[in-house]
């Protein structure tokens, strides 16, 4: 069983090594700020809300108030 496990680790390691990227590295896009504002009227009166955020690539942070 250990020989099989060792051979699987070697095969998976070779697969991961083969997935290297070619070419020059690409610089990521600059961070994108976002701002939003909301004004609404409901049965209990008017309300105001909003938020600010920052996103870069697939990651983002948003703070609503």
mmCIF file of C-alpha atoms in Angstrom:
data_model
loop_
_atom_site.group_PDB
_atom_site.id
_atom_site.type_symbol
_atom_site.label_atom_id
_atom_site.label_comp_id
_atom_site.label_asym_id
_atom_site.label_seq_id
_atom_site.Cartn_x
_atom_site.Cartn_y
_atom_site.Cartn_z
ATOM 1 C CA UNK A 1 0.000 0.000 0.000
ATOM 2 C CA UNK A 2 2.845 2.428 0.683
ATOM 3 C CA UNK A 3 4.336 1.843 -2.769
ATOM 4 C CA UNK A 4 0.999 2.727 -4.348
ATOM 5 C CA UNK A 5 0.702 5.851 -2.189
ATOM 6 C CA UNK A 6 4.266 6.929 -3.052
ATOM 7 C CA UNK A 7 3.668 6.443 -6.773
ATOM 8 C CA UNK A 8 0.443 8.492 -6.574
ATOM 9 C CA UNK A 9 2.312 11.335 -4.835
ATOM 10 C CA UNK A 10 4.939 11.282 -7.578
ATOM 11 C CA UNK A 11 2.336 11.299 -10.359
ATOM 12 C CA UNK A 12 0.350 14.151 -8.781
ATOM 13 C CA UNK A 13 3.572 16.084 -8.183
ATOM 14 C CA UNK A 14 4.532 15.762 -11.847
ATOM 15 C CA UNK A 15 1.067 16.911 -12.891
ATOM 16 C CA UNK A 16 1.361 20.011 -10.685
ATOM 17 C CA UNK A 17 4.836 20.806 -12.043
ATOM 18 C CA UNK A 18 3.468 20.543 -15.591
ATOM 19 C CA UNK A 19 0.849 23.233 -14.856
ATOM 20 C CA UNK A 20 3.376 26.086 -14.835
ATOM 21 C CA UNK A 21 2.520 29.408 -16.484
ATOM 22 C CA UNK A 22 4.255 30.584 -19.662
ATOM 23 C CA UNK A 23 5.140 34.127 -20.629
ATOM 24 C CA UNK A 24 5.753 37.344 -18.756
ATOM 25 C CA UNK A 25 3.880 37.973 -15.505
ATOM 26 C CA UNK A 26 0.827 40.218 -15.831
ATOM 27 C CA UNK A 27 0.388 43.067 -13.363
ATOM 28 C CA UNK A 28 -2.943 42.962 -11.493
ATOM 29 C CA UNK A 29 -5.491 45.684 -12.061
ATOM 30 C CA UNK A 30 -5.537 48.518 -9.525
ATOM 31 C CA UNK A 31 -8.071 48.428 -6.704
ATOM 32 C CA UNK A 32 -11.551 49.656 -7.651
ATOM 33 C CA UNK A 33 -13.378 51.761 -5.029
ATOM 34 C CA UNK A 34 -17.184 51.616 -4.921
ATOM 35 C CA UNK A 35 -19.732 53.874 -3.231
ATOM 36 C CA UNK A 36 -23.477 53.389 -3.013
ATOM 37 C CA UNK A 37 -26.352 55.348 -1.480
ATOM 38 C CA UNK A 38 -29.966 54.333 -0.836
ATOM 39 C CA UNK A 39 -32.975 56.435 0.074
ATOM 40 C CA UNK A 40 -36.316 54.751 0.599
ATOM 41 C CA UNK A 41 -39.773 55.225 2.020
ATOM 42 C CA UNK A 42 -41.563 52.493 3.906
ATOM 43 C CA UNK A 43 -44.638 52.126 6.091
ATOM 44 C CA UNK A 44 -42.638 53.246 9.142
ATOM 45 C CA UNK A 45 -41.107 56.316 7.465
ATOM 46 C CA UNK A 46 -38.115 57.250 5.338
ATOM 47 C CA UNK A 47 -34.706 55.646 5.640
ATOM 48 C CA UNK A 48 -31.230 56.372 4.327
ATOM 49 C CA UNK A 49 -28.438 53.864 3.805
ATOM 50 C CA UNK A 50 -25.211 53.474 1.934
ATOM 51 C CA UNK A 51 -21.876 51.803 1.788
ATOM 52 C CA UNK A 52 -18.306 51.931 0.614
ATOM 53 C CA UNK A 53 -16.195 49.152 -0.782
ATOM 54 C CA UNK A 54 -12.915 48.216 -2.357
ATOM 55 C CA UNK A 55 -12.374 45.376 -4.834
ATOM 56 C CA UNK A 56 -9.300 43.986 -6.518
ATOM 57 C CA UNK A 57 -9.681 41.013 -8.798
ATOM 58 C CA UNK A 58 -11.958 38.369 -7.312
ATOM 59 C CA UNK A 59 -11.663 39.767 -3.765
ATOM 60 C CA UNK A 60 -13.710 42.591 -2.340
ATOM 61 C CA UNK A 61 -14.524 44.285 0.952
ATOM 62 C CA UNK A 62 -17.776 46.193 1.445
ATOM 63 C CA UNK A 63 -18.977 48.139 4.490
ATOM 64 C CA UNK A 64 -22.639 49.101 4.577
ATOM 65 C CA UNK A 65 -24.252 51.580 6.936
#
